[in-house]
XYZ file of C-alpha atoms in Angstrom:
554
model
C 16.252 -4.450 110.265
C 18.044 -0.918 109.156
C 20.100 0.755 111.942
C 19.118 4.021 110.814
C 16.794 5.327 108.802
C 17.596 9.186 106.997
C 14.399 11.380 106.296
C 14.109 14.366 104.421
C 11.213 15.953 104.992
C 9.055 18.190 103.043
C 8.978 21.413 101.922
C 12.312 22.394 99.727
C 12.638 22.679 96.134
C 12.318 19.520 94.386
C 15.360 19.927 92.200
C 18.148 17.723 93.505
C 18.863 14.974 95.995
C 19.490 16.108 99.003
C 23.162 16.628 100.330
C 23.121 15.937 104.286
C 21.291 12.520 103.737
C 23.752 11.346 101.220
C 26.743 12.304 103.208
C 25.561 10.522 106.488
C 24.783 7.872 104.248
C 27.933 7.521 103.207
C 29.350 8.109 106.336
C 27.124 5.258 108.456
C 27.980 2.682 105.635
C 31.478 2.939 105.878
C 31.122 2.220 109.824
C 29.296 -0.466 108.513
C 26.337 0.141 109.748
C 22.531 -1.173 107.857
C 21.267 2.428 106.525
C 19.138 3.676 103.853
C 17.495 7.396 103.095
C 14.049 8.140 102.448
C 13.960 11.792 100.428
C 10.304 12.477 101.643
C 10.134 15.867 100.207
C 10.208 14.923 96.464
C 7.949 11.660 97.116
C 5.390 14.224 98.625
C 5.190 16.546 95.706
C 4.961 13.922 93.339
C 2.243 12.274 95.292
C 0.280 16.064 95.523
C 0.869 16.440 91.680
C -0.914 12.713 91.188
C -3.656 13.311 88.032
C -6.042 11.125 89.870
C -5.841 13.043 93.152
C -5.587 16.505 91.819
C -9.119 15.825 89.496
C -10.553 14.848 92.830
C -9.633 17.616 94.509
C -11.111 20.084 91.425
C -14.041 18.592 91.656
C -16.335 20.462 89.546
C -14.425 23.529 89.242
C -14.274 25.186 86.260
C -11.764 27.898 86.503
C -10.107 27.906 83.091
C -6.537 28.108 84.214
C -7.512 25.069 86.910
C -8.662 22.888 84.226
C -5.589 24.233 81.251
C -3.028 23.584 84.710
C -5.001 19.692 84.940
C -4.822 19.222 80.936
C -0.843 20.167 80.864
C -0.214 18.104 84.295
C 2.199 15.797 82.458
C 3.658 17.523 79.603
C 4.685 20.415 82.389
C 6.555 17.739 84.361
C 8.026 16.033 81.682
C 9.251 19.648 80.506
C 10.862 20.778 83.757
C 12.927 17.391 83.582
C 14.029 17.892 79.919
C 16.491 20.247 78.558
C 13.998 21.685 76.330
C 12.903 23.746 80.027
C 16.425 25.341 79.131
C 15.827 26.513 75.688
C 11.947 28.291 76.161
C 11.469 30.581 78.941
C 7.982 31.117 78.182
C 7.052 27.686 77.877
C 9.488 26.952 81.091
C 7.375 29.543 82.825
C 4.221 28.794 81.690
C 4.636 24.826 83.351
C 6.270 26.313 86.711
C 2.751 28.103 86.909
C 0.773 25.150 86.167
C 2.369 22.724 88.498
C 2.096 25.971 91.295
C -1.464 26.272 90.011
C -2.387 22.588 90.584
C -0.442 22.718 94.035
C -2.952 25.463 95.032
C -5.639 23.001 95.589
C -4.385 21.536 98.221
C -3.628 24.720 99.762
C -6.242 25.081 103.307
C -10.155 26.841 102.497
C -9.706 29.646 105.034
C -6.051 30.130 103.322
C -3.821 28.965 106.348
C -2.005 26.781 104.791
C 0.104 27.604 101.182
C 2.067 25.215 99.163
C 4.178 26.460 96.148
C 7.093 24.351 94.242
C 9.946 24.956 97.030
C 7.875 27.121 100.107
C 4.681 26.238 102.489
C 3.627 28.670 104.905
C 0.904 27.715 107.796
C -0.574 31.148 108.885
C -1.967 29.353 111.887
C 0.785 27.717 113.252
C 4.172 29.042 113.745
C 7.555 26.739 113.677
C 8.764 29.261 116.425
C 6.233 28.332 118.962
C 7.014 25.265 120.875
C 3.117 25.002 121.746
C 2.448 25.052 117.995
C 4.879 22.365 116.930
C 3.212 20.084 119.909
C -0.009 20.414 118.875
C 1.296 19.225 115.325
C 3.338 16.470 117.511
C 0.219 14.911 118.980
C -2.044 14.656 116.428
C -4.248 17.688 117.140
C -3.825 19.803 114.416
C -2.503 18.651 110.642
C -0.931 19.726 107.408
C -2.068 19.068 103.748
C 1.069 16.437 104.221
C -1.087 14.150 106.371
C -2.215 12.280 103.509
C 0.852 11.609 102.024
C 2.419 10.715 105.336
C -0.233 8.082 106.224
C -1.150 6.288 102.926
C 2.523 6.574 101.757
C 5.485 7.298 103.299
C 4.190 5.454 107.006
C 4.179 2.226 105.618
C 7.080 2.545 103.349
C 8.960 3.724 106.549
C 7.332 0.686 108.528
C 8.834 -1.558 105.966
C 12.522 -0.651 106.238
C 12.420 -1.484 110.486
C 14.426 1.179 111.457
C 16.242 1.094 115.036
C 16.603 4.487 114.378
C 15.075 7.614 112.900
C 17.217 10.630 111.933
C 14.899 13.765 110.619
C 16.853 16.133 108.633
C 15.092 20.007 109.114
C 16.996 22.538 107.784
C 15.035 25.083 106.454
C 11.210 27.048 108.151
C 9.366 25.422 105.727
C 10.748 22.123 106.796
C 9.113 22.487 110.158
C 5.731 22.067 110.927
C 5.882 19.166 108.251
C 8.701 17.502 110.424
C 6.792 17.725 113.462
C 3.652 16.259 112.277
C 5.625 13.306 111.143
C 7.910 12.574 113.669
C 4.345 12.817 115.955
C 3.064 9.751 114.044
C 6.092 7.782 113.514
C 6.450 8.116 117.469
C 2.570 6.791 117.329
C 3.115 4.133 114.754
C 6.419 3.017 116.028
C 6.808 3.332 120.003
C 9.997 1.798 120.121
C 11.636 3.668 116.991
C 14.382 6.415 118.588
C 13.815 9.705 116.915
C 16.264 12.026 116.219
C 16.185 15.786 114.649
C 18.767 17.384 113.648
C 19.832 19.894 110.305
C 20.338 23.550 110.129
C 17.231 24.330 111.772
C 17.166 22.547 114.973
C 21.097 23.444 115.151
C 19.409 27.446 115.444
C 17.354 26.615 118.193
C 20.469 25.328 120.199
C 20.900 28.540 122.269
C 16.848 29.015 122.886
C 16.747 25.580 123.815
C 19.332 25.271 126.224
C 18.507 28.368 127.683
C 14.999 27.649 128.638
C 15.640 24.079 129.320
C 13.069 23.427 126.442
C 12.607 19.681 125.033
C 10.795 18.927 121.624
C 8.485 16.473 121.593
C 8.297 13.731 120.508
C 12.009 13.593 119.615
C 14.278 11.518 121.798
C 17.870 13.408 120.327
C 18.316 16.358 119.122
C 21.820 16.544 117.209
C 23.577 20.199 117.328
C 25.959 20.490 114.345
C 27.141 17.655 111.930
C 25.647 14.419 112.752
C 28.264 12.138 111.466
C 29.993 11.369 115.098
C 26.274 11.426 116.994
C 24.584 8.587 114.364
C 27.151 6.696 114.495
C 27.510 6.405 118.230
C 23.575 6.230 118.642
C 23.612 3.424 116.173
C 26.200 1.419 118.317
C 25.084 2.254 121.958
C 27.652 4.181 122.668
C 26.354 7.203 124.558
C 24.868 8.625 127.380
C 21.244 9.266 127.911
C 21.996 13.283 127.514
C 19.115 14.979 125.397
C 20.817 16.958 122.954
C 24.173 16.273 121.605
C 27.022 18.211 119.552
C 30.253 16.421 118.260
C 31.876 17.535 114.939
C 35.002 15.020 115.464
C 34.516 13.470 112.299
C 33.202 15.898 109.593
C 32.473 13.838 105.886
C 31.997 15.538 102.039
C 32.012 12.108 100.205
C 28.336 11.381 99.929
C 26.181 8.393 98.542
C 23.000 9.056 96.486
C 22.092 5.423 95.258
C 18.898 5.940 97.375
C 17.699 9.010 95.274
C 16.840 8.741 91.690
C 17.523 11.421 90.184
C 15.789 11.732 86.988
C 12.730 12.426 89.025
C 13.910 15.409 90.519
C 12.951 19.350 88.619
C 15.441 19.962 86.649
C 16.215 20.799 83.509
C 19.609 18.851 83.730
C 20.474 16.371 86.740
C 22.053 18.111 89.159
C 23.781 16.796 92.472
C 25.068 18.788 95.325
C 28.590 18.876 96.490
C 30.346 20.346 99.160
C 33.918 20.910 99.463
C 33.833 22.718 102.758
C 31.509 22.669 106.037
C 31.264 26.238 107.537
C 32.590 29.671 106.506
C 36.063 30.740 105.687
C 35.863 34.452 106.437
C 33.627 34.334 109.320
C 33.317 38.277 109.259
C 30.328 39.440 108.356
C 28.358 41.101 111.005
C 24.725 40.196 109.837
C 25.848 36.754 109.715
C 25.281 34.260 112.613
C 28.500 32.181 111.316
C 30.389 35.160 112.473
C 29.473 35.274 116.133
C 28.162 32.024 116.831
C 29.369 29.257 114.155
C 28.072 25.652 114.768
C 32.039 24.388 114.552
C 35.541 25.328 113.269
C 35.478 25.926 109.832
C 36.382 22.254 108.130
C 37.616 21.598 104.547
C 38.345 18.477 102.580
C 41.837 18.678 100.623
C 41.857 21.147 97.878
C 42.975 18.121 95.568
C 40.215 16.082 96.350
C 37.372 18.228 95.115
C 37.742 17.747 91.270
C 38.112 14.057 91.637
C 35.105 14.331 93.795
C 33.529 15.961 90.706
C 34.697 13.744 87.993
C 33.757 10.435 90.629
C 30.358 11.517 91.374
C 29.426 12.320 87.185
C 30.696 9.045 86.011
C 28.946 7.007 89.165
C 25.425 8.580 88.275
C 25.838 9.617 85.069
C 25.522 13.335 85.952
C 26.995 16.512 84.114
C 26.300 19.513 86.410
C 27.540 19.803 89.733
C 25.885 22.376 92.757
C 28.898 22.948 95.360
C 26.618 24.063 98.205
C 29.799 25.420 100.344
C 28.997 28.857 102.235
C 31.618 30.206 99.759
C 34.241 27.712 97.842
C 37.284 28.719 99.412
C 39.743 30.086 97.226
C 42.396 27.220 97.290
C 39.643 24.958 95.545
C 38.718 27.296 93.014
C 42.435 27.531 92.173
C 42.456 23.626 92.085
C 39.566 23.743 89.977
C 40.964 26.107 87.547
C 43.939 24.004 87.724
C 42.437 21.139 86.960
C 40.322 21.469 83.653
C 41.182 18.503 82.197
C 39.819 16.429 85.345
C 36.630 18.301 84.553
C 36.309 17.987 80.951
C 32.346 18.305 79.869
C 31.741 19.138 83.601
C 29.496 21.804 84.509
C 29.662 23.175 87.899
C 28.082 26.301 89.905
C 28.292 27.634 93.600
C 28.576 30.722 95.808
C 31.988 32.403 95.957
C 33.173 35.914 97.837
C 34.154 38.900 95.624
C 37.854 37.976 96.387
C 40.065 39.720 94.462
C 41.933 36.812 92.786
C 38.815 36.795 90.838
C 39.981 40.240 89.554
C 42.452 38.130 87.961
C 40.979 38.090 84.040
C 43.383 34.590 83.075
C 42.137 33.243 85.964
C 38.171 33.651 85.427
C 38.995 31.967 82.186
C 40.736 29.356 83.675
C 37.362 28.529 85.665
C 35.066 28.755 82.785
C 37.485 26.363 81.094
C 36.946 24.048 84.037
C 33.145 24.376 83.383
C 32.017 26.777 85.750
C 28.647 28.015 84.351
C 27.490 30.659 87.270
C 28.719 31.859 90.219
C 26.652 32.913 93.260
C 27.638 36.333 95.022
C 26.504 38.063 97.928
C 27.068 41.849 97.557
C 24.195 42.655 99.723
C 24.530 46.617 99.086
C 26.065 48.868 96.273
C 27.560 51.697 98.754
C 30.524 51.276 100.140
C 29.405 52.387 103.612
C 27.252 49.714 104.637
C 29.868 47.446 102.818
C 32.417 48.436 105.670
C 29.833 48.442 108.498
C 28.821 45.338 107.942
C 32.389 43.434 107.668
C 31.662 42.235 103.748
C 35.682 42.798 103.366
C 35.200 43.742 99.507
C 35.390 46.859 97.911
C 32.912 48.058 95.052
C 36.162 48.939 92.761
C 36.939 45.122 93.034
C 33.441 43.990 92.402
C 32.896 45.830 88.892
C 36.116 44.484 87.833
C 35.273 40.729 88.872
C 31.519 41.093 87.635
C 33.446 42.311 83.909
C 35.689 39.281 84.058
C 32.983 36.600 84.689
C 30.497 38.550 81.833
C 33.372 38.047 79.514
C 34.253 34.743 80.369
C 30.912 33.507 79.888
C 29.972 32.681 83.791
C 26.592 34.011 84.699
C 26.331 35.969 87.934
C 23.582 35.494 90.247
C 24.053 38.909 93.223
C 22.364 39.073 96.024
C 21.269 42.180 97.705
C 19.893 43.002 100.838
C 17.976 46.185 101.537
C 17.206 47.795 104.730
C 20.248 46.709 106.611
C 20.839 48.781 110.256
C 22.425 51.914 109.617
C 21.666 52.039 105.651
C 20.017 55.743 104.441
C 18.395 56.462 101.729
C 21.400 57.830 100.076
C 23.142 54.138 100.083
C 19.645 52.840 98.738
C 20.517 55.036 95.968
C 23.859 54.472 95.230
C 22.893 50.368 95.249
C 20.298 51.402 92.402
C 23.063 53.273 90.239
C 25.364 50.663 91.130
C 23.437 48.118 89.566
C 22.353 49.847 86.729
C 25.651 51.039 86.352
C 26.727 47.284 85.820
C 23.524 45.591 84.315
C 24.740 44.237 81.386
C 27.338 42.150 83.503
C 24.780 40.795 85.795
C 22.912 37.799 84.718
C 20.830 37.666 87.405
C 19.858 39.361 90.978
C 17.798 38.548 93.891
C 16.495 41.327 96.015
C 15.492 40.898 99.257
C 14.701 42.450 102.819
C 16.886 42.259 105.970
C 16.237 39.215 108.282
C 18.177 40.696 111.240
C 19.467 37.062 112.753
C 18.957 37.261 117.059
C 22.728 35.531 116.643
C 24.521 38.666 114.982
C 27.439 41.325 115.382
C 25.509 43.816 115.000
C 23.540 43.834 118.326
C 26.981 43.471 119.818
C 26.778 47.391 119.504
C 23.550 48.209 118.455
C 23.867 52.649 118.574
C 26.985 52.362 116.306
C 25.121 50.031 113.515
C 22.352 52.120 113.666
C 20.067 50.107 115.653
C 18.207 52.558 118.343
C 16.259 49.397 119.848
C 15.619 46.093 119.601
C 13.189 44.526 120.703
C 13.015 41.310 122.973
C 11.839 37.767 121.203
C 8.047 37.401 121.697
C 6.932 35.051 124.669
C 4.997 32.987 122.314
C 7.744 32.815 119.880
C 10.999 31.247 121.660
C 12.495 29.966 119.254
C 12.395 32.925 116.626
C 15.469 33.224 114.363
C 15.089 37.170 113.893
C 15.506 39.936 116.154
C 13.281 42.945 115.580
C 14.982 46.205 115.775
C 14.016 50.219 115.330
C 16.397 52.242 112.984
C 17.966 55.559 114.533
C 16.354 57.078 111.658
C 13.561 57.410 109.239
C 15.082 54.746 107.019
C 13.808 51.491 108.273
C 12.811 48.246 106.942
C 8.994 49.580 105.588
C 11.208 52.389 103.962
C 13.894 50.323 102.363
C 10.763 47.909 101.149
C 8.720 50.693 99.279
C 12.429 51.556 97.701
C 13.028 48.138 96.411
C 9.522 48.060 94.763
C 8.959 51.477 93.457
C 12.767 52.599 93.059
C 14.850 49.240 92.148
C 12.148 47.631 90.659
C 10.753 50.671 88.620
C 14.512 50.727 86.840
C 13.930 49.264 83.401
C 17.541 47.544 83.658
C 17.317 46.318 87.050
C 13.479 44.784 86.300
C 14.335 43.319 82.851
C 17.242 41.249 85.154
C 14.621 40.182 87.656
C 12.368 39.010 85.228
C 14.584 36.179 83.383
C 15.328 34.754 86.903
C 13.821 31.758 86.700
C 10.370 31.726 88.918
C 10.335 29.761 91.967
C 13.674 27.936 91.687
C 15.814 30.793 91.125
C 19.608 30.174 91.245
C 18.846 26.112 90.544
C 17.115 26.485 87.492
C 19.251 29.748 86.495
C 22.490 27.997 85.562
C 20.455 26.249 82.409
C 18.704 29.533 81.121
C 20.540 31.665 78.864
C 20.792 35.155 79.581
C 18.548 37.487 77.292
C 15.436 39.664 78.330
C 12.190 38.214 78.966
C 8.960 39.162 78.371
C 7.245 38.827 82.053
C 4.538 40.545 83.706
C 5.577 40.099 87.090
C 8.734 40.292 88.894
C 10.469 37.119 91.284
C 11.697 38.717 94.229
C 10.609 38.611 97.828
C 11.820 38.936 101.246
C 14.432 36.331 101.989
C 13.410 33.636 104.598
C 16.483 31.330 104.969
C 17.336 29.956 108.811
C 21.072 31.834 110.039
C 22.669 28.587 109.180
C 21.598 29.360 105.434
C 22.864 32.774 105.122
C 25.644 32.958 102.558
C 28.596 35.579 102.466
């Protein structure tokens, strides 16, 4: 019998093992406790990309790019896992399409229902309706996971005798999947205690609290890091309360031996890595980590991290590293730099602030000689205005100078920016365009996307002086809604500052030809392997960002 059983449910990008399962993992074995992890989002691609299923599914279709997509099945799976993804982008390309092409047949008739590599979106149902998520609970209503969960995963998860159940959901698309499953493991396995908890449910802690609101069929809903919670479910030692938040004991070392990791998309094996557990500056307005963070900002020793690194490569056999912090605080990217040696024929990547030490041209060097390949930055906007008024802390004069240094050192950028932001004008839509172009050459890569106003932000704190006229209240049928709906004090509002980005940004030959190498569908995971050179696309990778709050980076 396992004491608890770790599931990561489907739908994320297939690319790498997932972090939170490995680190409770690691965490429950060392309080020697029986547990094991189950990564049920990769297991459910693979299962929808099975040749024999997908031909039965096609049927008789004959829609050329169907039955080309069928044909190259293999050879586009056994390319995304080879480094010869890394040195093609048009045959990389061409198998992200197939596999996305192929995925499309299992996508619902009448459209509801949409599965890509790394997204699924149920027009029907919505994860912010607790009726919704029920109806998934109970049976009456389904997902194009059903399959997978019944003639697969079910028995495989019937096998292991867990005592206990812990569903990771951190992301929307996670969701609807999660509650569909958890509704038949609570079927299958009456006696089972199931547990949620991840970035997602963590969001819903206000809502749920405040409406008294329980999820079925869950018995536990964990708040925060789940280390402390597991472990005391796992030994009887709490009380019957539903929900539960404890971040005494806060882990980074994790455990992957249950993933295997040449399966994963990817180019290169890559495993995740975090060296901190919140956000260091904690002063961004849009941000929910600002005004309502999940815990105190926790970090492991800076001197820990690269032998971390250098312990987790030689135990799997790995050579690139994801550190999945908010943003690596600056005393570990000093240890890194320091610490080159350590890191020898390491690659590593992450999101980092524009902090000025970064400004610092011996220093950049120091971290591409400690085998950082990218770094992940969120500018959000290139005018210094909504820069201020929305607490980024960095000035532009800071950021060309830091976006030279990493060009020249060889680390590829990858900026975010975020139109349509309360209290942005036209005129700061304009200066983000020159800003960019202005700096295109030192920008490997950029992802454009469309203000998510979080309910949990600064910037309803005092709506008039950010530029928000009204906003309105969270939709009876939608309780659980991350995003608050707001009216601009102007003319410049969201529908604006989306006709800008695709007309204006993306009709800016530099800007486009930057969006087009990003790699399709995995973006930033798949970027750190592509080299930087134009690319011959027809259609541009951008679209309105959907992460949860807890997501957000700064």
């Amino acid at each position: 019998m396992t004491d608890v059983l770790l599931l990561q449910p489907p739908a994320l990008k297939p690319a790498e093992p997932p972090l939170a399962l490995a680190i409770l993992l690691a965490h429950l074995r060392a309080q020697k406790l029986t547990a094991t992890a189950i990564d049920a989002n990769l297991a459910a691609y693979l299962y929808l990309l099975d040749g024999e299923w997908l031909t039965t599914r096609a049927g008789d279709a004959v829609e050329t790019n169907l039955r080309r997509a069928l044909r190259h099945r293999s050879s586009s799976l056994l390319l995304l896992r080879s480094a010869a993804a890394a040195q093609n982008f048009a045959r990389y390309n061409t198998a992200v399409r197939y596999l996305n092409r192929l995925l499309a047949l299992w996508n619902s008739p009448n459209g509801d229902e949409r599965l890509t590599l790394g997204d699924y979106q149920h027009a029907g149902l919505s994860p912010f309706n607790p009726e919704d998520l029920e109806q998934l609970a109970s049976g009456a209503a389904a997902t194009l996971f059903a399959s997978y969960f019944h003639e697969e995963l079910l028995p495989q998860i019937i096998a292991a005798q867990p005592r206990i159940i812990a569903i990771s959901i951190n992301f929307l698309h996670q969701a609807l999947p999660s509650f569909e499953l958890a509704g038949l493991l609570r079927r299958a396995l009456p006696d089972v205690l199931l547990v949620a908890g991840g970035g997602l449910i963590t969001s819903w802690q206000e809502p749920l609290r405040r409406l008294d609101l329980r999820l079925s069929p869950f018995d536990r809903l964990v708040f925060g890091p789940g280390e402390t919670a597991l472990t005391a479910l796992a030994k009887d030692e709490v009380d019957e309360s539903y929900t539960m938040a404890d971040a005494t004991t806060i882990s980074f070392v994790p455990d992957f031996s249950f993933a295997r990791i040449s399966d994963y998309f990817s180019p290169h094996p890559v495993l995740p890595l975090s060296a901190s557990r919140g956000c260091y500056w904690q002063r961004c307005l849009f941000c929910p980590e600002a005004t309502a963070p999940v815990h105190p900002y926790t970090a492991t020793r800076p001197t820990e991290l690269p032998l971390m690194m250098r312990q987790l490569a030689d135990s799997y056999g790995v050579r690139h590293i994801q550190l999945t912090d908010n943003a690596v605080p600056v005393n570990m990217l000093k240890v890194l730099a320091e610490h080159a040696e350590t890191l020898a024929d390491l690659n590593w990547f992450g999101f980092v602030r524009f902090e000025p030490i970064l400004e610092d041209v011996a220093f950049v060097a120091r971290l591409a000689q400690s085998g950082c390949r990218m770094l992940q930055l969120g500018l959000e906007s290139g005018s210094q205005n909504v820069l201020d008024r929305l607490g980024k802390g960095v000035s532009l004069e800071s950021v060309a100078k830091i976006l030279a240094n990493l060009a020249a050192a060889g680390i590829a950028s990858f900026v975010y920016i975020m139109l349509g932001t309360p209290g942005e004008t036209e005129a700061d839509a304009e200066q983000t365009l020159a800003f960019l172009e202005l700096h295109a050459a030192e920008i490997g890569f950029l992802n454009l996307a469309i203000m998510n106003l979080p309910r949990a932000s600064g910037l309803l704190d005092n709506p008039q002086e950010y530029g928000i006229a009204a906003a309105e209240p969270i939709e009876a049928d939608s309780p659980l809604g991350l995003y608050q709906k707001f009216h601009s004090d102007s003319e410049w509002n969201r529908a604006a500052a989306r006709r800008f980005l695709e007309q204006r940004l993306l009709g800016s030959a530099a800007i486009r030809e930057i969006v087009n190498r990003t790699p399709p569908l995995f973006t930033s995971n798949h970027a750190v392997f592509l080299p930087i050179r134009a690319v011959d696309s027809r259609k541009c990778f951008c679209r309105e960002g959907t992460k949860t709050p807890s997501q957000l980076k700064p």
